[in-house]
XYZ file of C-alpha atoms in Angstrom:
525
model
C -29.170 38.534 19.762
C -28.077 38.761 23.090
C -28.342 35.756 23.665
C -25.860 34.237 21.307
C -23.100 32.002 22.441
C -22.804 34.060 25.018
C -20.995 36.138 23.533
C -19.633 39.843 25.025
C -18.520 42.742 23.106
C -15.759 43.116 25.434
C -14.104 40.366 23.960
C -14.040 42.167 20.761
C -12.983 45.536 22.282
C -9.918 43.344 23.898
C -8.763 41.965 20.438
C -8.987 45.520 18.850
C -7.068 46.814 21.776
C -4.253 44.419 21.093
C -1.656 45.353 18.023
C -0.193 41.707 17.927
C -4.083 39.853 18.653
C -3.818 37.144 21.553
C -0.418 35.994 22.575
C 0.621 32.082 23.142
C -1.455 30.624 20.589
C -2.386 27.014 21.603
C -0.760 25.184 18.512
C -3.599 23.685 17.026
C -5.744 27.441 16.724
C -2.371 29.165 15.383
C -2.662 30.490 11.510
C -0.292 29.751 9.107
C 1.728 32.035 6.473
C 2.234 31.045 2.980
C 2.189 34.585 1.411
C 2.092 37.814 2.998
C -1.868 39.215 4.016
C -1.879 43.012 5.234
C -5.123 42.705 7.522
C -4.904 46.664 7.277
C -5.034 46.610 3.020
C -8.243 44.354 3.545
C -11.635 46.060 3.270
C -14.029 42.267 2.673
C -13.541 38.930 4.383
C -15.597 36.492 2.746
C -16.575 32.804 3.896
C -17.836 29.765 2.511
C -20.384 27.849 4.466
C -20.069 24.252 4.548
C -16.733 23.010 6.151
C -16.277 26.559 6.814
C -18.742 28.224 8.985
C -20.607 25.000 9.476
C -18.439 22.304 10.383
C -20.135 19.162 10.143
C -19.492 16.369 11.950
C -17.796 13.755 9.858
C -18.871 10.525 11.945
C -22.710 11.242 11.520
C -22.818 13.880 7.963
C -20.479 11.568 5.851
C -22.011 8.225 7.554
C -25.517 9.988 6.411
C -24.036 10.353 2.554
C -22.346 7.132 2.560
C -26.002 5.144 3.650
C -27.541 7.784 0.658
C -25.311 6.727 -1.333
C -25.226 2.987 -1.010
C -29.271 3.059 -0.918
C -29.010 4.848 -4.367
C -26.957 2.226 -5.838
C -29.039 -0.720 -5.021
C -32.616 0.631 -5.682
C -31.796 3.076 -8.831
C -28.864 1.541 -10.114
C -29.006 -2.592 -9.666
C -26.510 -3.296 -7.199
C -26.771 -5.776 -5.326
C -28.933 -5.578 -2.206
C -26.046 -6.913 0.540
C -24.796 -3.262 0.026
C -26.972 -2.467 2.218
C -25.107 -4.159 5.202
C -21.877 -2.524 4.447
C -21.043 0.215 7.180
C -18.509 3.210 6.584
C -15.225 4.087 8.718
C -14.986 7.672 8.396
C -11.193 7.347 9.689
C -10.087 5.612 6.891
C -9.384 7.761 3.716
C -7.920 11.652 3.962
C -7.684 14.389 1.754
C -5.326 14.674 -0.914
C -5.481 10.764 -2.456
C -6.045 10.195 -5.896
C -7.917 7.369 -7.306
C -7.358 5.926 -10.516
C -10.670 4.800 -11.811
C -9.179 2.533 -14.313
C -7.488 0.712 -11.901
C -8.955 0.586 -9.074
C -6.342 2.100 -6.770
C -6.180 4.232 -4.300
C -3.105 6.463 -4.351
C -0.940 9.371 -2.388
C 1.968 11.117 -4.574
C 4.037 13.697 -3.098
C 4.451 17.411 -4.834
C 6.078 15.803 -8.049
C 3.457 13.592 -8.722
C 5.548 10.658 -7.939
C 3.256 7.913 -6.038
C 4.281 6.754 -2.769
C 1.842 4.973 -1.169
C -0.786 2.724 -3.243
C -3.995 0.450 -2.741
C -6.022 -1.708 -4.680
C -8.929 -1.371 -3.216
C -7.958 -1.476 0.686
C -5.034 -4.044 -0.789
C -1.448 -2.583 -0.220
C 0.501 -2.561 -3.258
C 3.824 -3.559 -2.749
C 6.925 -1.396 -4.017
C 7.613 -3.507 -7.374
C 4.121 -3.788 -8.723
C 3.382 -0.214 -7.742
C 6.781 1.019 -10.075
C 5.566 -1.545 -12.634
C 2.288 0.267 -12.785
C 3.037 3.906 -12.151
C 6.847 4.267 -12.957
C 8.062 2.165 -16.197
C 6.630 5.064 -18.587
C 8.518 7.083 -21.089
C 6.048 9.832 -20.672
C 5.402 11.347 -17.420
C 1.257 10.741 -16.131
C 0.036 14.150 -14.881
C -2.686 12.224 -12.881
C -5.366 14.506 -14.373
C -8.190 13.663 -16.885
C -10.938 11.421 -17.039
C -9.381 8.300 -15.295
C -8.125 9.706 -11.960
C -10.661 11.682 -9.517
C -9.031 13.910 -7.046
C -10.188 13.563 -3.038
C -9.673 17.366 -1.897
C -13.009 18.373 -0.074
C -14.107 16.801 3.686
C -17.360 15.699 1.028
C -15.719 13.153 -0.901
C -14.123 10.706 2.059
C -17.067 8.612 1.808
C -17.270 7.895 -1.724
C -13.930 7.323 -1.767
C -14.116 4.239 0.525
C -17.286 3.147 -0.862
C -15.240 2.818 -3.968
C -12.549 0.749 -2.582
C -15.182 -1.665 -0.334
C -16.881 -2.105 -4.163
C -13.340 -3.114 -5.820
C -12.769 -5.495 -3.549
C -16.586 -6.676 -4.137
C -16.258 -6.670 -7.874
C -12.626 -8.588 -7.378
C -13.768 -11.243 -4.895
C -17.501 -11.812 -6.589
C -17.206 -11.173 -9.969
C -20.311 -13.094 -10.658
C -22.573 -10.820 -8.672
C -21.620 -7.299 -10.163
C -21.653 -7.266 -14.324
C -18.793 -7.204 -16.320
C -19.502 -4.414 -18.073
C -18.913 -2.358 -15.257
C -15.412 -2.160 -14.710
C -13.697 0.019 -12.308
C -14.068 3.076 -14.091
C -18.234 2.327 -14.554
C -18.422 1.791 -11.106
C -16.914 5.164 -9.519
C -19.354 6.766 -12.362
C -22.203 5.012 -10.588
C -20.993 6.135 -6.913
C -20.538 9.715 -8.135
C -24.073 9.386 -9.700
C -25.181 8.152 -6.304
C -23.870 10.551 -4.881
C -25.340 13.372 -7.270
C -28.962 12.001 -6.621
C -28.537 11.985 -2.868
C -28.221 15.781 -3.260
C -30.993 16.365 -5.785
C -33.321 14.867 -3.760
C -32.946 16.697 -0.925
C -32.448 13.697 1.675
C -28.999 14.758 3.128
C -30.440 18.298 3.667
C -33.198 17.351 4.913
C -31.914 15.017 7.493
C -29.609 17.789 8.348
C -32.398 20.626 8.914
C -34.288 18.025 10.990
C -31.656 17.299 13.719
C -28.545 20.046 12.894
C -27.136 19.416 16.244
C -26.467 16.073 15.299
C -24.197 16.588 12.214
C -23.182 19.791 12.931
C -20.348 20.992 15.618
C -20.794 23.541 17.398
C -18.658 26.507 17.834
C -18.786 29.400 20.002
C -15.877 31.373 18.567
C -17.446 32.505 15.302
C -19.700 35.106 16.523
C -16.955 36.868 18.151
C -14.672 36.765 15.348
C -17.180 38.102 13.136
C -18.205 40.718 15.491
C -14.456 42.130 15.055
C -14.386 41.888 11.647
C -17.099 43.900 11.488
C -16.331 46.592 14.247
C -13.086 47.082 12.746
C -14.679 48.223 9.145
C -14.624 45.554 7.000
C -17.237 44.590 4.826
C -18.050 40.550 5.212
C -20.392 38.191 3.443
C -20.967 34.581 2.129
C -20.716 32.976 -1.237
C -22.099 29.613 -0.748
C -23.316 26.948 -3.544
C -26.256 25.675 -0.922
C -29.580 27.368 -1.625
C -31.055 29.862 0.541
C -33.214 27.791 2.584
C -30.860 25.067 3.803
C -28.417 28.603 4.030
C -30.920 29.602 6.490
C -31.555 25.998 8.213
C -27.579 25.924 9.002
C -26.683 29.211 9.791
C -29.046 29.767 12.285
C -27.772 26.386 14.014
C -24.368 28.411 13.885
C -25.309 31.377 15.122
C -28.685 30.413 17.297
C -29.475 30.175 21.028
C -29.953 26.140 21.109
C -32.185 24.127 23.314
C -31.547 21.043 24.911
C -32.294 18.904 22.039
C -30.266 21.186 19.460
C -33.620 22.471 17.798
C -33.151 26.174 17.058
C -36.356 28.284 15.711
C -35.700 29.634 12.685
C -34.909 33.838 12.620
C -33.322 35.981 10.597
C -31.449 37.456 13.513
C -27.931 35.889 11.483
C -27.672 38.461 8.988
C -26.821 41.289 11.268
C -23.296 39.709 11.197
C -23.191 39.819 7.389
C -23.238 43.073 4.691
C -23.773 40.091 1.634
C -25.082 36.739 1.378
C -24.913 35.158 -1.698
C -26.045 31.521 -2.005
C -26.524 28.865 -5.238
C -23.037 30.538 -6.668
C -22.033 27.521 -8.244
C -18.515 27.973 -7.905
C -16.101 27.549 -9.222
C -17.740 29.074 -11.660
C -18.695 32.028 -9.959
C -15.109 32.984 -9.896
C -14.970 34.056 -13.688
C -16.492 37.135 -14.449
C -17.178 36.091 -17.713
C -19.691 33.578 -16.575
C -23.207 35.464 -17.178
C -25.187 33.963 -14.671
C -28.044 36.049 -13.603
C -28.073 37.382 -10.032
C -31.469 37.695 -8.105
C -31.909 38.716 -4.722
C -33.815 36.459 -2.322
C -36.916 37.177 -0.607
C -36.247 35.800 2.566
C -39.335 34.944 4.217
C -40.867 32.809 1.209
C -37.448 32.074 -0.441
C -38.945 33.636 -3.779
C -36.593 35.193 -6.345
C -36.581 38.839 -7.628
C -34.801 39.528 -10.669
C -32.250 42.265 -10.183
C -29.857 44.598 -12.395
C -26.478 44.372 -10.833
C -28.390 43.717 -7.091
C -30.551 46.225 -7.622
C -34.253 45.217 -7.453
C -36.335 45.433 -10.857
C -40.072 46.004 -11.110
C -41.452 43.544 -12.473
C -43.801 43.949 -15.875
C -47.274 45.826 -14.240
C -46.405 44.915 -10.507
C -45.669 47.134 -7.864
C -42.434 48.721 -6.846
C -39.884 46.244 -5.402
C -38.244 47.347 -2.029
C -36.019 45.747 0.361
C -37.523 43.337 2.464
C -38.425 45.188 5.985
C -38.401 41.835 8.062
C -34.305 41.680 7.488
C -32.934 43.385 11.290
C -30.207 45.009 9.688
C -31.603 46.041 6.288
C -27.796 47.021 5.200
C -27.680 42.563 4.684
C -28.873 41.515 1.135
C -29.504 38.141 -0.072
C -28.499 37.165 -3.374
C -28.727 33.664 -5.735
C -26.302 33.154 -8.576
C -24.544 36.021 -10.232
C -20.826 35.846 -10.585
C -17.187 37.743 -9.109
C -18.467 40.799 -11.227
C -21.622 41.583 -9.182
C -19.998 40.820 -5.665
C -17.450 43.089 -6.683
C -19.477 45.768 -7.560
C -21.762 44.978 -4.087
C -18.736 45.418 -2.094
C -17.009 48.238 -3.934
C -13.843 47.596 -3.434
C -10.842 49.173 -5.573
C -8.939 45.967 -5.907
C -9.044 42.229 -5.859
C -6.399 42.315 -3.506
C -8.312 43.494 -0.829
C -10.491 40.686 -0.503
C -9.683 38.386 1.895
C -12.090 34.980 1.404
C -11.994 31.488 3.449
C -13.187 28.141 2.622
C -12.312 24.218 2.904
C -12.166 23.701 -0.986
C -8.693 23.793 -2.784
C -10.424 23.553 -6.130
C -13.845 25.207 -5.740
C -13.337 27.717 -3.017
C -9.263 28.782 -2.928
C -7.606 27.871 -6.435
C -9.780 29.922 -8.379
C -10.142 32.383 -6.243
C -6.435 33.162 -5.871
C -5.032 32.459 -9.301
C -8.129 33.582 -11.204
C -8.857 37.041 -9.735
C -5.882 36.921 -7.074
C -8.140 37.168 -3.836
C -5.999 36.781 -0.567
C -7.226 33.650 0.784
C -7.883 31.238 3.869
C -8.028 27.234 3.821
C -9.423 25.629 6.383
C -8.224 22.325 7.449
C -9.812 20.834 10.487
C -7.441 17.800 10.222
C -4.472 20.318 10.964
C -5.301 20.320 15.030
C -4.024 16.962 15.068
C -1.426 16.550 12.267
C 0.475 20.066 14.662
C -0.225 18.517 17.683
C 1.448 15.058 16.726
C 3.821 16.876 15.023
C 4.559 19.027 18.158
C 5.041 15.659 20.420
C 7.509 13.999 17.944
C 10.506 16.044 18.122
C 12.549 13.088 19.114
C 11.299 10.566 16.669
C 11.705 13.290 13.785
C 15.658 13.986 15.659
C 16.218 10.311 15.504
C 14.901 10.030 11.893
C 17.085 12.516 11.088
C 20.509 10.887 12.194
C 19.449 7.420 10.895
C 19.105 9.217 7.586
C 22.885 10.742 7.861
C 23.916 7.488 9.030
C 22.224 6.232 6.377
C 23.380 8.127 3.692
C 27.247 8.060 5.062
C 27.258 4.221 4.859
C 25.763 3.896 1.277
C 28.203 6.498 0.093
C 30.778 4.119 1.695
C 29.758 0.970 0.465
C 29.232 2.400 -3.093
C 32.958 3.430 -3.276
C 34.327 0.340 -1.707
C 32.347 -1.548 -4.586
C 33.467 0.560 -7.390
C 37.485 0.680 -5.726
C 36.487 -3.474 -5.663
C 35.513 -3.570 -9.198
C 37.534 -1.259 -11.419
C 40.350 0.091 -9.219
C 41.993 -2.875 -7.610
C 41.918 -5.314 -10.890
C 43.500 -2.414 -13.039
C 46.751 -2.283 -10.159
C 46.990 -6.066 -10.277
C 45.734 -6.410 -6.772
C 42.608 -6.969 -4.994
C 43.023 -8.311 -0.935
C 41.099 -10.209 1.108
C 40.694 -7.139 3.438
C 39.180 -4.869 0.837
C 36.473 -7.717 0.405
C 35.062 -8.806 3.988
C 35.372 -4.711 4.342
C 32.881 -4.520 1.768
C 30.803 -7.112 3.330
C 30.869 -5.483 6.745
C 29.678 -2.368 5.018
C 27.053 -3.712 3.397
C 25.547 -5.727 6.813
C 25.723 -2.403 8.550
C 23.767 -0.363 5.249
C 21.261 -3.182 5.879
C 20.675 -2.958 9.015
C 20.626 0.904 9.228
C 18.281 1.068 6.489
C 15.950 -1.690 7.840
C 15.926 1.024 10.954
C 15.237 4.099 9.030
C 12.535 2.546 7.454
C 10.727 1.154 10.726
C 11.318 4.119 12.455
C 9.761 6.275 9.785
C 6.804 3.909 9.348
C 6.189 4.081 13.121
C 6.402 7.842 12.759
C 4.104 8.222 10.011
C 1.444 5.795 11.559
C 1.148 8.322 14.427
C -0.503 10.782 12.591
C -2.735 8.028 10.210
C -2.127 4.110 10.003
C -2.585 3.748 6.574
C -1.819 6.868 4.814
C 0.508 8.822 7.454
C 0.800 12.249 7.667
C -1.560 14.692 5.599
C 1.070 17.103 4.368
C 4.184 14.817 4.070
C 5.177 11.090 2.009
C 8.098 10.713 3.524
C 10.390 13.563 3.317
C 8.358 15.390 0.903
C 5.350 17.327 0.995
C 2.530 15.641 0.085
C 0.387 16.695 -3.171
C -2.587 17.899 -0.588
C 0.885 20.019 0.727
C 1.773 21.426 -2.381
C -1.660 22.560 -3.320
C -2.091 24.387 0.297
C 1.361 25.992 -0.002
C 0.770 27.343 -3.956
C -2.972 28.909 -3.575
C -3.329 29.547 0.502
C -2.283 32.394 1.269
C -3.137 31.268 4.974
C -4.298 28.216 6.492
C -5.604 27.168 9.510
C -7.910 24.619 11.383
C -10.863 26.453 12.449
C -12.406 29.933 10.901
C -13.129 30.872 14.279
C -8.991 31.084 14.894
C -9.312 34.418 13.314
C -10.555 35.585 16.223
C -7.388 34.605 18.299
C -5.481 37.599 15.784
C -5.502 41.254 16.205
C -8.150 42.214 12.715
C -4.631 44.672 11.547
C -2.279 41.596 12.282
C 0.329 41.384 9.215
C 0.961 37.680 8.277
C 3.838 36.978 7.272
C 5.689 33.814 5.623
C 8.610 32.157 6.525
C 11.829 31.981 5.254
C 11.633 29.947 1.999
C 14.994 27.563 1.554
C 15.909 25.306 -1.342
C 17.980 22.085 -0.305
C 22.015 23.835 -1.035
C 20.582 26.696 1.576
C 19.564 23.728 4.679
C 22.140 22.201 4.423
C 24.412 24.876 5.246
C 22.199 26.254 7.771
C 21.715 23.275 9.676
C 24.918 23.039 9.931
């Protein structure tokens, strides 16, 4: 391996050497603290794959599912063949939407669930139709369920915009797409798109042919890994892809690259790894309940061996199983299936708690693995570089907000008690002037015109970070649903996996100070 991204141990003997890890942070590496991690109290670091150590490039990999997809829907499921012309702008949707199958729309809500920002199709939905639809209730919608379909994984941007390009179809040719399939129907059809795409094995495929292509590379994971392991702690994978894609990918990661990106395939990866488990099937991997059997993985033909907690069984008159001797570092195993229960007892650790594990997936790689069995845990969110960085340039716009909001607030205060003094004060003492009137009137030009400012100026602001949905973790002053999710299960967060590097392996995160609204506004006082 020493050839690998080249990569020096010295760099890892510098970041042990250093109690606080690397100082001035560029913005966009830093981690961020939700809940406090002891690096000291952790004894396994754990890592999802795709989006994780592989991060795919979304301009080729999505435009490669989104062209599976649409081919899928003409020639298995009757579309119509101009789908086939349709193209996909990867820039368009983010994380963190909803879409209500029902309906059509696309949607953003903030924390509370309260929708702020809706489409039909890639049709804005103005302010009164969007409270007709999603705010004249007696009973609250929790947004869950069969009708609405969550967009929290890098994976599902393109089927969320093929969606909205086939409700504006469906709305401007009803003729060509049947009426039984309503809006609902026809997200059921993309997701089973979708699902055959990566049955067949196309996507992989394409993938293993020309990694360098759809996949980024990265030269900082080898040397974070590299101090993980030198400063004792046990690391592996849990991925859902199968062993031999596993091995396609990682040894793109990890491989000394030729011109064209082609990489011969070794099994010189594992050294970095104690565990690799692959076809988990999380989420439900996460429940120890689950009694999925866990084999371990031959690794040369990919062939299964039945095992009793990892441990290799003989098979029925065969000979003894051993490890396999082609495996470098013969302390790496290679494991299918099998749930939390067998990892744990693979790793030997005393307590969930000491398990540190990162991944890209709120629901199938951080929820579960923090609420369930209370894991410490990492999020990765590549689209944080550039939601800090714009953040970082805007302190003036975000100062400027903030006083046309004051402003804002002072003269609606005034113009509501000029109305009500107008109204029920001045008739009950028999008098009501001229003055009090065009005063009212003044007041009520200047709300306008301050509000009309707030507005454009916080439309202009949240257009810098995405035109049509603004910024990732924020509708308007309050986090954003995608927010909400990252603050409650990530313990950390951060754009890159390889920005563990960039932090002593001991570092203690540790969170901010949390405020509610009475404690800001005396302290920004």
């Amino acid at each position: 391996m020493d050839g690998i991204n080249s990569c020096e141990d010295s760099e890892v003997a510098d970041l042990l050497s250093s109690p606080e890890g690397s100082q001035n942070i560029d913005i966009g590496k830093q981690i961020f603290c939700n809940s406090a991690v002891n690096m000291k109290n952790i004894v396994a670091v754990g890592f999802d794959m795709d989006y994780t150590l592989a991060q795919y490039k979304p301009d080729t990999f999505e435009s490669l599912a989104y062209d599976g997809t649409v081919e899928k829907l003409v020639s298995n499921l009757g579309y119509p063949k101009e789908l086939l012309e349709w193209s996909f702008d990867w820039t368009y949707m983010v994380r963190g939407l909803v879409l209500d199958k029902k309906r059509g729309n696309i949607l953003k809500m903030d924390r509370h669930k309260y929708v702020k920002v809706a489409h039909h199709g890639f049709r804005l939905i103005s302010k009164d139709e969007k409270v007709a639809t999603y705010g004249n209730t007696f009973i609250k919608d929790a947004f869950d369920g069969p009708d609405y379909a969550h967009i929290d994984t890098l994976f599902s941007l393109a089927e969320a915009y093929l969606f909205a390009q086939l409700v504006d179809f469906k709305d401007s040719n009803p003729s060509k797409i049947s009426e039984a399939k309503d809006y609902a129907r026809i997200y059921n059809d993309v997701r089973s798109a979708v699902d055959m795409c990566h049955r067949d094995g196309t996507l992989k495929e394409m993938v293993a042919r020309d990694p360098k292509k759809y996949i980024n590379e990265d030269n900082s994971i080898v040397p974070m890994l590299k101090m993980l392991k030198t400063s004792g702690r046990a690391v592996f994978i849990v991925t859902n892809s199968l062993w031999d894609y596993t091995n396609v990918v990682m040894n793109f990661v990890f491989g000394a690259r030729t011109m064209d990106g082609s990489s011969s395939l070794t099994l010189d990866w594992l050294q970095h790894f104690d565990f690799v488990i692959t076809g988990s099937a999380k989420p439900g991997f996460f429940h120890d309940e689950n009694r999925a059997n866990i084999f371990m993985v031959e690794t040369n033909s990919g062939m299964l061996i039945n095992t009793d907690n990892g441990t290799p069984l003989a098979q029925v008159g065969g000979p003894a199983v051993e490890l396999p001797d082609q495996i470098p570092n013969k302390k790496c195993r290679v494991f299918q299936g099998g749930n939390v229960g067998h990892l744990h007892k693979l790793l030997n650790v005393g307590s969930s708690s000491q398990v540190l594990y990162v991944g890209d997936h709120i629901y199938g790689d951080i929820l579960r693995s923090k609420k369930i069995l209370g894991w410490r845990t990492m999020l990765i969110v590549p689209e944080l570089e550039k939601e800090v960085r714009v953040l970082s340039s805007s302190w003036d716009t975000r100062k400027k907000l903030q006083l046309l909001r004051v402003e804002r607030d002072q003269i609606e205060n005034q113009t509501h008690h000029l109305k009500w003094s107008i109204e029920y004060v001045f008739p009950r003492a028999g008098r009501m002037g001229k003055v009090d009137e065009k005063a009212n009137m003044n007041t009520q030009v200047q709300g306008a015109r301050v509000r009309a400012a707030h507005q454009e100026s916080q439309r202009s602001f949240h257009q810098k970070f995405h035109p049509v949905w603004g910024q990732l973790m924020k509708t308007g002053y309050q986090n954003s649903r995608f927010a909400h999710q990252v603050e409650r299960f990530a313990c950390l967060y951060t754009s890159q996996v390889g920005n563990l590097a960039l932090y002593s392996p001991a570092k203690y995160y540790r969170p901010g100070e949390d405020f509610m609204a009475h404690e800001s506004s005396v302290i920004s006082k």
